[in-house]
mmCIF file of C-alpha atoms in Angstrom:
data_model
loop_
_atom_site.group_PDB
_atom_site.id
_atom_site.type_symbol
_atom_site.label_atom_id
_atom_site.label_comp_id
_atom_site.label_asym_id
_atom_site.label_seq_id
_atom_site.Cartn_x
_atom_site.Cartn_y
_atom_site.Cartn_z
ATOM 1 C CA MET A 137 86.084 76.374 185.428
ATOM 2 C CA LEU A 138 87.135 73.268 183.490
ATOM 3 C CA ASP A 139 85.093 70.103 183.442
ATOM 4 C CA CYS A 140 86.648 66.676 183.768
ATOM 5 C CA LYS A 141 85.206 63.377 182.697
ATOM 6 C CA GLU A 142 86.194 59.776 183.085
ATOM 7 C CA ILE A 143 87.064 57.971 179.861
ATOM 8 C CA SER A 144 86.488 54.230 179.742
ATOM 9 C CA LEU A 145 88.973 51.921 178.062
ATOM 10 C CA THR A 146 86.907 50.976 175.014
ATOM 11 C CA ASP A 147 87.790 48.475 172.306
ATOM 12 C CA GLU A 148 88.487 51.405 169.959
ATOM 13 C CA ILE A 149 91.005 52.852 172.439
ATOM 14 C CA LYS A 150 92.611 49.422 172.872
ATOM 15 C CA ILE A 151 93.051 49.061 169.101
ATOM 16 C CA LYS A 152 94.494 52.581 168.804
ATOM 17 C CA THR A 153 96.823 51.840 171.746
ATOM 18 C CA ILE A 154 98.244 48.822 169.920
ATOM 19 C CA GLU A 155 98.721 50.894 166.740
ATOM 20 C CA ILE A 156 100.572 53.616 168.660
ATOM 21 C CA ARG A 157 102.819 51.128 170.472
ATOM 22 C CA LYS A 158 103.780 49.464 167.191
ATOM 23 C CA LYS A 159 104.318 52.705 165.265
ATOM 24 C CA TYR A 160 106.095 54.796 167.922
ATOM 25 C CA LYS A 161 107.502 52.178 170.354
ATOM 26 C CA THR A 162 105.920 53.983 173.320
ATOM 27 C CA LYS A 163 105.381 52.577 176.779
ATOM 28 C CA LEU A 164 101.936 51.106 177.417
ATOM 29 C CA PRO A 165 100.676 53.848 179.794
ATOM 30 C CA ASP A 166 101.691 56.612 177.374
ATOM 31 C CA ALA A 167 100.084 54.772 174.467
ATOM 32 C CA ILE A 168 96.822 54.431 176.405
ATOM 33 C CA VAL A 169 96.799 58.149 177.259
ATOM 34 C CA ALA A 170 97.543 59.136 173.654
ATOM 35 C CA ALA A 171 94.971 56.714 172.225
ATOM 36 C CA SER A 172 92.325 58.003 174.623
ATOM 37 C CA ALA A 173 92.927 61.576 173.497
ATOM 38 C CA ILE A 174 92.916 60.641 169.808
ATOM 39 C CA VAL A 175 89.778 58.487 169.909
ATOM 40 C CA ASN A 176 87.860 61.059 171.943
ATOM 41 C CA ASN A 177 89.139 63.933 169.781
ATOM 42 C CA ILE A 178 90.419 65.943 172.749
ATOM 43 C CA PRO A 179 93.761 67.709 173.206
ATOM 44 C CA LEU A 180 96.351 66.231 175.513
ATOM 45 C CA ILE A 181 97.712 68.813 177.941
ATOM 46 C CA THR A 182 101.070 67.663 179.274
ATOM 47 C CA ALA A 183 104.605 68.681 180.119
ATOM 48 C CA ASP A 184 105.931 65.387 178.706
ATOM 49 C CA LYS A 185 107.703 66.205 175.436
ATOM 50 C CA GLY A 186 107.772 62.495 174.574
ATOM 51 C CA PHE A 187 104.230 62.796 173.240
ATOM 52 C CA ASN A 188 105.523 65.119 170.480
ATOM 53 C CA GLN A 189 106.503 62.094 168.400
ATOM 54 C CA ILE A 190 102.873 60.965 168.071
ATOM 55 C CA GLU A 191 101.693 62.792 164.964
ATOM 56 C CA GLU A 192 97.980 61.989 165.330
ATOM 57 C CA ILE A 193 97.614 63.701 168.702
ATOM 58 C CA ASP A 194 96.587 67.293 169.396
ATOM 59 C CA ILE A 195 99.151 68.109 172.064
ATOM 60 C CA LYS A 196 99.337 71.234 174.207
ATOM 61 C CA LEU A 197 102.729 71.370 175.895
ATOM 62 C CA ILE A 198 102.947 73.259 179.149
ATOM 63 C CA VAL A 199 105.954 74.417 181.128
ATOM 64 C CA PRO A 200 105.761 73.326 184.749
ATOM 65 C CA ILE A 201 106.292 76.045 187.357
ATOM 66 C CA MET A 202 108.898 75.132 189.913
#
C-alpha cells in the first residue's frame, strides 16, 4: 500500500516554481507540481510527457490503460 501526504506550498516551492517557469516556459500548475517534487526530493509519477523537459525532476512516466 502506498502512502500519500499533503505538501504545503512553501516559500522554497514558490521560488523553485518561478525558476522553472522562467527556464522552461511551463504553465503555472505544471511548474508548481514539478517544483513540489523537486523540493521534496520525490519522484513525479505522471503520464504527461511535457514534464520530460524539466531536467531537475525525477520523473516516472506511465502509460495510461484505456
